[in-house]
Coordinates of C-alpha atoms in Angstrom, one line a residue:
M611 CA 247.8 123.0 269.4
A612 CA 245.1 124.6 271.1
R613 CA 241.8 125.2 269.3
P614 CA 240.8 129.1 268.2
G615 CA 238.1 128.8 270.7
Q616 CA 240.0 127.9 273.7
A617 CA 241.7 131.1 274.5
E618 CA 238.8 133.1 274.1
H619 CA 236.8 130.3 276.4
R620 CA 239.3 131.0 279.2
K621 CA 239.1 134.5 278.9
R622 CA 235.2 134.5 279.2
K623 CA 235.9 132.2 282.2
R624 CA 238.2 134.7 283.9
Q625 CA 235.9 137.4 283.4
A626 CA 232.8 135.7 284.4
E627 CA 234.6 134.7 287.6
E628 CA 235.5 138.4 288.0
A629 CA 232.0 139.4 287.8
A630 CA 230.9 136.6 290.3
A631 CA 233.2 138.1 293.0
R632 CA 232.7 141.8 292.4
A633 CA 228.9 140.5 292.7
Q634 CA 229.6 139.0 296.1
S635 CA 231.0 141.9 297.4
H636 CA 228.6 144.4 296.3
G637 CA 226.0 142.4 298.1
G638 CA 222.3 143.6 297.1
S639 CA 223.5 146.4 294.4
S640 CA 224.4 143.6 291.9
R641 CA 220.7 143.5 291.7
S642 CA 220.0 146.2 290.2
N643 CA 223.0 145.9 287.7
S644 CA 221.9 142.6 286.7
T645 CA 218.3 144.1 285.7
P646 CA 218.3 143.6 281.7
R647 CA 218.3 147.0 280.0
A648 CA 214.8 148.1 278.2
G649 CA 215.3 147.8 274.6
L650 CA 218.5 145.4 273.9
P651 CA 218.2 141.8 273.3
L652 CA 219.1 139.3 276.2
Q653 CA 222.6 138.5 274.2
M654 CA 223.4 142.1 274.0
Q655 CA 223.0 143.1 277.8
V656 CA 226.3 143.8 279.5
Q657 CA 227.6 144.8 282.8
G658 CA 229.6 147.6 284.1
S659 CA 231.2 150.4 282.2
G660 CA 234.8 148.7 281.7
P661 CA 236.3 148.2 278.1
S662 CA 235.4 144.6 278.2
F663 CA 231.8 143.2 277.2
Q664 CA 230.2 140.9 279.5
V665 CA 228.1 138.7 277.5
A666 CA 225.2 137.0 278.9
S667 CA 224.0 133.4 278.0
S668 CA 220.5 132.9 276.9
R669 CA 220.3 130.4 279.8
M670 CA 221.8 132.7 282.4
S671 CA 219.7 132.9 285.9
L672 CA 218.6 136.4 286.6
G673 CA 217.7 136.2 289.9
G674 CA 218.8 138.5 293.0
G675 CA 221.4 138.0 295.6
A676 CA 225.0 136.4 295.7
A677 CA 223.6 133.4 295.2
G678 CA 222.2 134.5 292.6
E679 CA 225.1 136.1 290.9
G680 CA 227.0 132.7 291.7
N681 CA 224.6 130.5 290.0
M682 CA 224.8 133.0 286.9
G683 CA 228.5 132.6 286.9
E684 CA 227.9 128.8 287.0
E685 CA 225.5 128.4 284.3
Y686 CA 227.7 130.6 282.0
E687 CA 230.7 128.4 282.5
E688 CA 228.3 125.2 281.9
G689 CA 227.1 127.1 278.8
E690 CA 230.4 128.0 277.6
E691 CA 231.7 124.1 278.3
E692 CA 228.5 123.0 275.8
E693 CA 229.3 125.4 273.2
E694 CA 232.8 124.2 273.2
E695 CA 231.6 120.3 272.8
E696 CA 229.4 121.2 270.3
G697 CA 231.6 123.4 268.1
G698 CA 229.0 126.6 268.2
E699 CA 229.7 129.9 266.9
Y700 CA 229.8 133.1 269.1
D701 CA 226.3 134.8 269.7
S702 CA 227.0 138.3 268.6
F703 CA 229.3 140.4 266.5
A704 CA 231.0 142.0 269.3
Q705 CA 232.7 138.8 270.4
Q706 CA 233.7 138.2 266.5
G707 CA 235.5 141.4 266.9
E708 CA 237.2 140.8 270.1
E709 CA 238.5 137.7 268.3
G710 CA 239.8 140.0 265.3
E711 CA 241.7 142.0 267.8
E712 CA 243.0 139.1 269.5
D713 CA 243.9 137.5 265.8
D714 CA 245.5 140.8 264.6
E715 CA 247.7 140.9 267.7
D716 CA 249.0 137.4 267.3
E717 CA 249.8 138.1 263.4
D718 CA 251.7 141.4 264.4
E719 CA 253.7 139.0 266.7
D720 CA 254.6 136.3 264.4
G721 CA 255.5 139.1 261.4
D722 CA 253.1 137.4 258.8
A723 CA 250.8 140.7 257.7
G724 CA 251.1 140.0 254.2
E725 CA 248.9 137.1 253.7
A726 CA 246.5 138.1 256.4
F727 CA 242.6 138.7 256.1
V728 CA 241.7 141.8 258.0
I729 CA 238.3 142.8 258.3
G730 CA 237.5 146.4 259.1
N731 CA 235.5 149.3 258.2
A732 CA 235.8 150.8 254.3
D733 CA 237.8 153.9 255.4
G734 CA 240.5 151.6 257.3
K735 CA 239.7 153.3 260.9
G736 CA 238.5 150.4 262.7
K737 CA 239.8 149.9 266.0
G738 CA 242.9 147.1 265.8
K739 CA 242.3 146.7 262.2
K740 CA 245.3 147.4 259.8
K741 CA 245.2 150.0 257.5
D742 CA 246.4 149.3 253.5
K743 CA 249.7 150.7 253.4
K744 CA 249.5 150.7 249.6
G745 CA 245.9 151.5 248.9
G746 CA 243.4 153.9 249.5
G747 CA 241.2 151.7 251.6
A748 CA 241.4 148.4 253.8
Q749 CA 242.8 145.4 252.1
V750 CA 240.3 142.9 252.7
L751 CA 242.1 140.2 249.8
P752 CA 245.5 139.0 250.2
V753 CA 248.1 140.4 248.4
A754 CA 251.6 139.0 247.8
D755 CA 254.6 140.9 248.7
L756 CA 256.5 140.9 245.7
P757 CA 260.0 142.6 245.3
D758 CA 260.4 145.6 242.7
D759 CA 262.4 143.4 240.4
W760 CA 260.1 140.4 240.2
E761 CA 258.9 139.8 236.8
G762 CA 256.6 136.6 235.8
D763 CA 252.8 135.3 235.6
A764 CA 250.5 135.2 238.2
E765 CA 250.2 131.8 239.5
D766 CA 247.4 132.5 242.2
G767 CA 245.3 135.3 243.4
A768 CA 247.8 136.8 245.8
T769 CA 250.0 137.2 242.9
Y770 CA 247.6 138.7 240.6
L771 CA 246.3 141.2 242.8
A772 CA 249.9 142.6 243.5
L773 CA 250.9 143.0 240.1
A774 CA 247.7 144.6 239.1
M775 CA 248.3 147.1 241.9
R776 CA 251.9 147.6 240.4
A777 CA 250.7 148.2 237.1
D778 CA 247.6 150.9 238.6
K779 CA 250.4 152.7 240.0
V780 CA 252.4 153.7 236.4
L781 CA 248.9 155.0 235.0
P782 CA 248.3 158.4 234.8
T783 CA 245.5 159.8 236.9
F784 CA 243.2 160.9 233.7
T785 CA 243.7 160.1 230.1
R786 CA 242.7 162.9 227.2
A787 CA 241.4 161.9 223.5
E788 CA 242.4 164.2 220.9
N789 CA 238.8 165.6 219.2
P790 CA 239.0 165.0 215.6
W791 CA 236.5 167.5 215.1
S792 CA 238.2 170.1 216.9
S793 CA 239.1 173.5 214.7
S794 CA 242.8 173.2 216.1
A795 CA 243.7 169.8 214.9
A796 CA 244.0 170.9 211.3
P797 CA 245.6 169.2 209.3
A798 CA 249.0 169.3 207.9
L799 CA 249.7 171.8 205.1
P800 CA 251.8 170.3 202.0
D801 CA 255.0 172.0 201.1
I802 CA 254.4 175.1 198.8
G803 CA 257.5 174.1 196.4
E804 CA 255.7 170.9 196.0
A805 CA 252.3 172.0 195.2
A806 CA 253.7 175.0 193.0
Q807 CA 255.3 172.4 190.4
P808 CA 252.4 171.4 187.7
D809 CA 254.6 168.6 186.5
Q810 CA 253.9 164.7 186.2
A811 CA 255.3 164.1 189.6
A812 CA 253.2 166.1 191.6
A813 CA 250.2 164.2 190.6
G814 CA 252.3 160.9 191.4
P815 CA 253.2 158.4 189.4
S816 CA 250.1 156.0 190.0
R817 CA 247.5 158.8 190.2
H818 CA 245.5 159.7 187.2
P819 CA 246.2 163.3 185.8
A820 CA 242.3 164.0 185.8
L821 CA 242.1 163.5 189.9
P822 CA 243.1 166.8 192.5
K823 CA 246.2 166.3 194.2
K824 CA 246.5 164.7 197.6
S825 CA 247.5 168.1 199.2
W826 CA 244.1 169.6 198.2
Q827 CA 242.2 166.4 199.1
T828 CA 243.2 166.5 202.3
V829 CA 243.0 170.6 202.7
F830 CA 239.6 171.0 201.4
P831 CA 237.7 168.5 203.7
H832 CA 238.8 170.6 206.4
H833 CA 238.2 173.9 205.0
F834 CA 234.3 173.0 203.9
V835 CA 233.5 171.3 207.6
E836 CA 234.7 174.7 208.9
Y837 CA 233.3 176.9 206.6
R838 CA 229.7 175.1 207.2
R839 CA 229.9 175.3 210.8
T840 CA 230.9 179.0 210.7
I841 CA 228.0 179.9 208.6
A842 CA 225.8 177.6 211.0
Q843 CA 226.5 179.8 214.1
S844 CA 224.7 182.9 212.5
W845 CA 222.1 180.7 210.2
P846 CA 219.5 181.8 209.4
P847 CA 220.4 185.4 209.9
S848 CA 218.1 187.5 211.9
P849 CA 216.6 189.8 210.7
P850 CA 216.1 188.0 207.5
L851 CA 217.0 189.6 204.5
P852 CA 214.2 190.9 202.2
Y853 CA 213.1 189.5 199.2
P854 CA 213.1 191.4 195.8
S855 CA 209.6 191.9 195.2
T856 CA 210.0 192.2 191.1
W857 CA 211.4 188.4 191.5
P858 CA 209.3 185.2 191.1
K859 CA 207.7 183.9 193.7
I860 CA 209.8 180.9 195.2
P861 CA 208.1 177.4 193.9
P862 CA 207.1 175.2 196.9
T863 CA 208.1 171.5 197.1
S864 CA 205.4 170.1 195.3
Q865 CA 206.4 171.8 192.1
R866 CA 209.6 170.5 191.3
G867 CA 209.6 171.3 188.0
E868 CA 209.4 174.9 188.2
W869 CA 213.0 175.1 190.0
G870 CA 214.5 174.6 186.6
Y871 CA 212.7 178.1 185.0
Y872 CA 213.3 179.7 188.6
I873 CA 217.3 179.0 188.3
N874 CA 217.6 179.5 184.9
G875 CA 214.7 182.0 184.0
Y876 CA 211.2 181.7 182.7
P877 CA 210.9 181.7 178.9
R878 CA 209.2 184.9 177.2
R879 CA 206.0 184.6 175.7
K880 CA 205.2 185.9 172.7
L881 CA 202.7 188.5 172.4
S882 CA 199.2 188.2 170.7
P883 CA 199.4 190.1 167.5
P884 CA 197.2 193.5 167.4
A885 CA 194.1 193.3 165.9
R886 CA 193.6 194.6 162.0
P887 CA 192.2 198.0 161.8
K888 CA 188.6 197.4 159.4
T889 CA 188.6 199.5 156.1
A890 CA 186.0 201.8 154.9
A891 CA 184.9 199.2 152.3
S892 CA 184.6 196.5 154.5
S893 CA 182.7 197.9 157.1
A894 CA 180.3 199.8 154.8
K895 CA 179.8 196.4 153.0
G896 CA 175.8 195.5 154.1
K897 CA 175.9 198.2 156.9
G898 CA 175.8 201.5 154.7
P899 CA 172.6 203.4 154.1
A900 CA 170.7 202.5 150.9
V901 CA 171.2 205.0 148.2
E902 CA 168.2 205.2 145.6
V903 CA 169.5 205.2 142.1
D904 CA 167.1 206.2 139.0
E905 CA 166.0 203.3 137.0
E906 CA 167.0 205.6 134.0
E907 CA 170.8 206.0 135.6
G908 CA 170.9 202.7 136.7
L909 CA 170.4 201.4 133.2
N910 CA 172.7 204.0 131.4
A911 CA 175.9 203.1 134.0
E912 CA 178.7 202.2 132.6
V913 CA 179.8 199.2 134.0
D914 CA 183.6 197.2 133.4
E915 CA 183.5 194.0 132.0
E916 CA 185.9 192.2 134.1
E917 CA 183.8 193.8 137.2
G918 CA 180.9 193.0 136.2
M919 CA 181.9 189.5 135.8
N920 CA 183.3 189.4 139.9
A921 CA 180.6 191.8 140.9
G922 CA 178.2 188.5 142.0
G923 CA 181.0 186.9 144.7
G924 CA 183.0 189.7 145.4
D925 CA 181.9 190.0 149.3
E926 CA 182.7 186.2 149.9
D927 CA 186.0 186.4 149.1
D928 CA 187.0 189.4 150.7
V929 CA 185.8 188.0 153.8
D930 CA 187.8 184.5 153.5
M931 CA 190.7 186.5 152.4
D932 CA 190.5 188.7 155.5
L933 CA 190.4 185.8 157.8
E934 CA 193.5 184.3 156.1
D935 CA 195.8 187.1 156.7
E936 CA 194.8 187.2 160.1
E937 CA 196.0 184.0 160.9
E938 CA 199.1 184.0 159.1
A939 CA 199.9 187.1 160.8
A940 CA 199.2 185.5 164.4
L941 CA 202.1 182.8 163.3
N942 CA 204.6 185.1 161.6
Y943 CA 204.4 187.6 164.6
D944 CA 207.6 187.3 166.7
T945 CA 207.0 190.0 169.5
L946 CA 207.9 188.9 173.0
E947 CA 207.1 190.1 176.3
P948 CA 209.3 193.0 177.3
L949 CA 212.5 191.5 179.3
G950 CA 212.2 191.6 183.1
E951 CA 213.6 190.2 186.1
R952 CA 211.4 186.9 185.7
H953 CA 213.0 186.1 182.7
K954 CA 216.3 186.4 184.2
S955 CA 218.7 183.9 185.7
R956 CA 219.5 183.9 189.6
D957 CA 222.2 183.2 191.6
P958 CA 221.7 181.4 194.8
H959 CA 221.5 184.7 197.2
V960 CA 221.1 184.4 201.0
C961 CA 217.6 186.3 200.6
I962 CA 216.5 183.0 198.7
L963 CA 218.3 180.4 201.0
Q964 CA 217.3 181.6 204.0
K965 CA 213.5 180.6 203.0
L966 CA 214.8 176.9 202.1
D967 CA 214.5 174.0 204.8
T968 CA 215.8 170.8 204.6
F969 CA 213.1 169.1 202.6
H970 CA 213.3 172.3 200.3
I971 CA 217.0 171.7 199.7
I972 CA 216.6 168.3 199.2
S973 CA 213.9 168.6 196.7
V974 CA 216.2 171.3 194.6
L975 CA 219.3 169.2 194.9
T976 CA 217.2 166.3 193.1
T977 CA 215.6 168.6 190.4
L978 CA 219.6 169.6 189.4
T979 CA 220.4 165.6 189.6
T980 CA 217.4 164.8 187.0
H981 CA 218.0 167.7 185.0
I982 CA 221.7 166.8 184.5
Q983 CA 221.3 163.1 184.4
N984 CA 218.7 163.8 181.3
T985 CA 221.3 166.0 179.3
L986 CA 224.2 163.6 180.2
T987 CA 222.9 160.6 179.0
P988 CA 222.4 161.4 175.3
L989 CA 225.9 162.5 175.5
E990 CA 227.5 158.9 177.0
S991 CA 225.7 157.0 174.4
D992 CA 228.1 158.5 171.4
L993 CA 231.3 159.9 172.1
I994 CA 232.1 161.6 168.9
P995 CA 234.4 164.3 168.7
P996 CA 233.1 167.5 167.6
S997 CA 232.8 168.5 164.3
Y998 CA 235.3 171.6 164.7
D999 CA 239.2 171.8 164.7
P1000 CA 240.3 172.0 168.3
L1001 CA 243.2 174.0 167.5
T1002 CA 243.5 176.9 164.8
S1003 CA 246.3 177.6 162.3
S1004 CA 247.5 180.8 164.1
S1005 CA 247.6 179.8 167.5
S1006 CA 248.0 176.4 169.8
S1007 CA 245.2 177.0 172.2
Y1008 CA 242.2 175.5 171.6
R1009 CA 239.0 177.8 170.7
P1010 CA 236.1 177.8 173.1
H1011 CA 233.1 175.3 171.5
S1012 CA 229.3 175.4 171.8
R1013 CA 229.0 171.8 172.9
K1014 CA 226.3 171.0 175.3
N1015 CA 227.2 171.3 179.0
P1016 CA 225.4 169.1 181.3
F1017 CA 226.9 170.4 184.6
T1018 CA 227.1 174.3 184.0
E1019 CA 229.0 176.7 186.5
H1020 CA 225.6 178.1 187.2
Y1021 CA 224.4 174.7 188.6
S1022 CA 227.6 174.2 190.3
R1023 CA 227.0 177.3 192.3
W1024 CA 223.7 176.8 193.0
I1025 CA 224.6 173.0 194.5
Y1026 CA 227.7 174.3 196.7
A1027 CA 225.6 177.3 198.4
L1028 CA 222.9 174.5 199.0
L1029 CA 225.4 171.9 200.9
L1030 CA 226.7 175.1 202.5
V1031 CA 223.2 175.8 204.4
L1032 CA 222.1 172.1 204.3
D1033 CA 221.4 170.0 208.0
P1034 CA 224.7 167.7 208.8
F1035 CA 221.9 165.5 210.3
L1036 CA 219.8 163.9 207.4
S1037 CA 217.9 160.9 207.0
A1038 CA 218.9 157.6 205.1
A1039 CA 216.7 158.4 202.0
Q1040 CA 218.1 162.2 202.0
V1041 CA 221.6 161.1 202.3
S1042 CA 220.8 158.7 199.1
A1043 CA 219.9 161.7 197.5
L1044 CA 223.1 163.3 197.8
R1045 CA 224.9 159.9 197.0
E1046 CA 222.8 160.3 193.7
L1047 CA 223.8 163.8 193.0
A1048 CA 227.6 162.8 193.6
R1049 CA 227.4 159.9 191.0
V1050 CA 225.8 161.7 188.4
V1051 CA 228.3 164.5 188.8
M1052 CA 231.0 161.5 188.7
R1053 CA 229.6 160.5 185.4
V1054 CA 230.1 164.3 183.8
G1055 CA 233.8 164.3 184.7
A1056 CA 234.5 160.5 183.2
W1057 CA 232.6 161.7 180.2
R1058 CA 234.2 165.0 179.7
W1059 CA 237.7 163.3 180.2
V1060 CA 236.9 161.0 177.6
E1061 CA 236.0 163.2 175.2
A1062 CA 238.8 165.5 175.9
V1063 CA 241.2 162.8 175.1
M1064 CA 239.3 162.1 171.8
A1065 CA 239.5 165.7 170.8
G1066 CA 243.2 166.1 171.7
E1067 CA 242.3 169.0 174.3
V1068 CA 244.4 167.9 177.2
G1069 CA 247.9 169.2 176.1
L1070 CA 249.1 172.6 177.8
P1071 CA 250.3 175.4 175.4
A1072 CA 253.1 174.7 173.9
S1073 CA 254.8 178.1 174.6
S1074 CA 254.4 181.2 176.9
S1075 CA 254.1 184.4 175.9
N1076 CA 257.8 185.1 176.0
G1077 CA 258.7 182.5 173.8
G1078 CA 260.0 179.5 176.2
A1079 CA 258.1 176.9 176.9
V1080 CA 256.2 176.3 179.9
G1081 CA 258.2 174.9 182.8
E1082 CA 261.7 175.9 180.9
G1083 CA 261.8 179.4 182.3
G1084 CA 261.3 181.1 179.0
T1085 CA 264.5 180.4 177.7
G1086 CA 263.4 180.6 174.1
A1087 CA 264.5 177.0 173.2
A1088 CA 262.3 174.7 171.3
P1089 CA 258.8 174.2 173.2
A1090 CA 258.9 170.9 174.4
P1091 CA 255.6 168.7 175.2
V1092 CA 254.3 169.2 178.6
P1093 CA 252.1 166.4 180.1
W1094 CA 248.3 167.8 181.1
V1095 CA 247.8 168.3 184.8
M1096 CA 244.7 169.5 186.3
G1097 CA 245.1 172.9 187.2
A1098 CA 247.6 173.7 185.1
R1099 CA 246.3 175.9 182.7
W1100 CA 244.8 177.9 185.6
K1101 CA 248.1 178.4 187.0
Y1102 CA 249.4 179.4 183.2
A1103 CA 246.5 181.8 182.6
R1104 CA 247.4 183.8 185.8
D1105 CA 251.2 183.9 185.5
S1106 CA 250.3 185.5 182.1
R1107 CA 248.0 187.9 183.0
E1108 CA 250.7 189.1 186.1
A1109 CA 253.1 188.9 183.4
T1110 CA 251.3 191.5 180.6
G1111 CA 249.8 193.8 184.1
V1112 CA 246.4 192.5 183.3
A1113 CA 246.4 191.2 187.1
E1114 CA 246.7 194.8 188.3
K1115 CA 244.0 196.1 186.0
E1116 CA 241.6 193.5 187.2
M1117 CA 241.8 194.5 190.8
A1118 CA 242.0 198.6 190.2
R1119 CA 238.9 197.9 188.0
P1120 CA 235.4 198.2 189.5
A1121 CA 233.8 194.4 190.0
K1122 CA 231.1 195.3 188.1
E1123 CA 233.0 196.6 185.0
Q1124 CA 233.5 193.7 182.2
I1125 CA 237.0 192.7 181.1
T1126 CA 237.5 193.1 177.2
P1127 CA 238.5 190.0 175.6
N1128 CA 241.7 191.8 174.3
E1129 CA 242.7 191.9 177.9
R1130 CA 242.2 187.9 178.4
E1131 CA 241.4 185.3 176.5
E1132 CA 237.6 184.4 176.3
Y1133 CA 236.5 182.2 179.4
D1134 CA 235.1 178.7 178.2
E1135 CA 233.5 176.9 181.5
T1136 CA 233.0 173.9 179.2
S1137 CA 237.1 173.6 179.2
V1138 CA 238.4 170.0 181.0
D1139 CA 240.0 171.9 184.0
E1140 CA 236.5 173.8 185.0
T1141 CA 234.3 170.7 184.0
L1142 CA 236.7 168.5 186.3
G1143 CA 237.2 171.0 189.0
R1144 CA 233.5 171.8 189.1
C1145 CA 232.9 167.7 189.5
W1146 CA 235.5 167.2 192.3
L1147 CA 234.5 170.2 194.2
I1148 CA 230.9 168.9 194.6
V1149 CA 231.9 165.3 195.3
H1150 CA 234.4 165.9 197.6
A1151 CA 232.1 168.2 199.5
I1152 CA 229.3 165.4 200.0
S1153 CA 232.0 163.0 201.6
A1154 CA 233.2 165.3 204.0
G1155 CA 230.2 166.9 205.2
W1156 CA 228.4 163.6 205.2
G1157 CA 231.0 161.2 205.9
Q1158 CA 230.5 159.2 202.7
K1159 CA 234.0 158.7 202.2
D1160 CA 233.6 156.0 199.7
L1161 CA 232.7 158.3 197.1
V1162 CA 236.0 159.0 197.1
M1163 CA 237.5 155.8 196.9
D1164 CA 234.8 155.2 194.2
L1165 CA 236.1 158.1 192.3
E1166 CA 239.7 157.1 192.0
E1167 CA 238.6 153.6 191.2
M1168 CA 236.7 155.1 188.0
F1169 CA 239.9 156.7 186.8
S1170 CA 242.6 153.9 187.9

């Protein structure tokens, strides 16, 4: 079998013979044609304008005349023979290109194109180069031609590339990932029928009744995040709302203790008692003009015996008595300064929140956390049922009581409002402050539940207003014990107001007008439902707003 370079050598030899013949026929004109062109290396000089390159060897003679041209052809042959014997390579990329053309032609004739190495331009448009039929560019690596139903593992590189190209064809042009924070990706709402049944099954067989329902736990984080996003679009308001001039100044961050007075109202100070007016007798002692008395009148004046005995030290006793009376009057003086805006509690209005930055809000939340913890600690130490009877003799509903409330509704409104306008991106120390607040609130909920169990407060009203048991449709049957479920008391109170027409009166009444106790039973913010509802609201808000999902798991473990 001929070596790969022999065919090229024979071709070059024929081209050299033809060039020598043309040079002999043209005579002197060949001298000018053989002159090297300026700016090109000797190995790259070509003769003629034909498609084939006439490559000159570095040892070829550039002499003129027919003899010179003949010598050039002979030396070219001699040089090619030496290169063939030594196994040398070609001198330029043009020779390699022509070799590639011949190789492509031979491969096309043999029909073995699937395994060929093809060298060409990146766009596959080179002359004589084979364009990849399956891909977008020229194929430079061998790819196996596998049938469509071929299955198995790749044993070589060609098979692996064929499998990779086959898998690439079935992939989509682009992929889209769902944005978990998109407003359109709202969680699926629970069934209304299930949420409306305040029974034990709604809370789940293994779920503690003090915990909120799974449906609320799923929907609330989405609502809270969207509410914060809506507020952030126009926060702070422009122009800012005016701050009332009668209100006290907002305490700075350095005066953290002042925030308790600012939120709950400053105490009223006692006024100083007014100065006692001096009597005529006391003012005349030692200060009046001297009265001239005759010696005979003084001796003959009638003097009472007792008055005469006390005449010597009377002035000193009067002065001591006046001082004691003034001190006692100052201690017993109960007049306070007039009640003003300074002494009233304040709600978290926009005119206040707009003046607080992130550091200020964290400072206020830390102050409230400390106050709640200091109030809760002595209550946790001694869980004793209150000294009152929780159930009255005339009614099965419990009476509002005057127990200490470590987490008031007023505090919960402030904390929730501050969380709504707090920056979503916080430092580690600031997130730690929020986690401490959530854990203190969780302790409040646990304490209130234990106290309610010990006091017997976790039972629903035994009968409704029409005589039927709650949940039995008011058939007049004997009241059955109903297990306590969080939120069921709220629903019962709402249904009772709608049944008696109180709800319509509340809607038609001005907002500022108070509702009398005869129309609605007295509101008790220390009830189990109210306290637990406030606690779980703050815990889930911190968990959803700042990604503290473990707080919800800790809450469920606390009541497991």
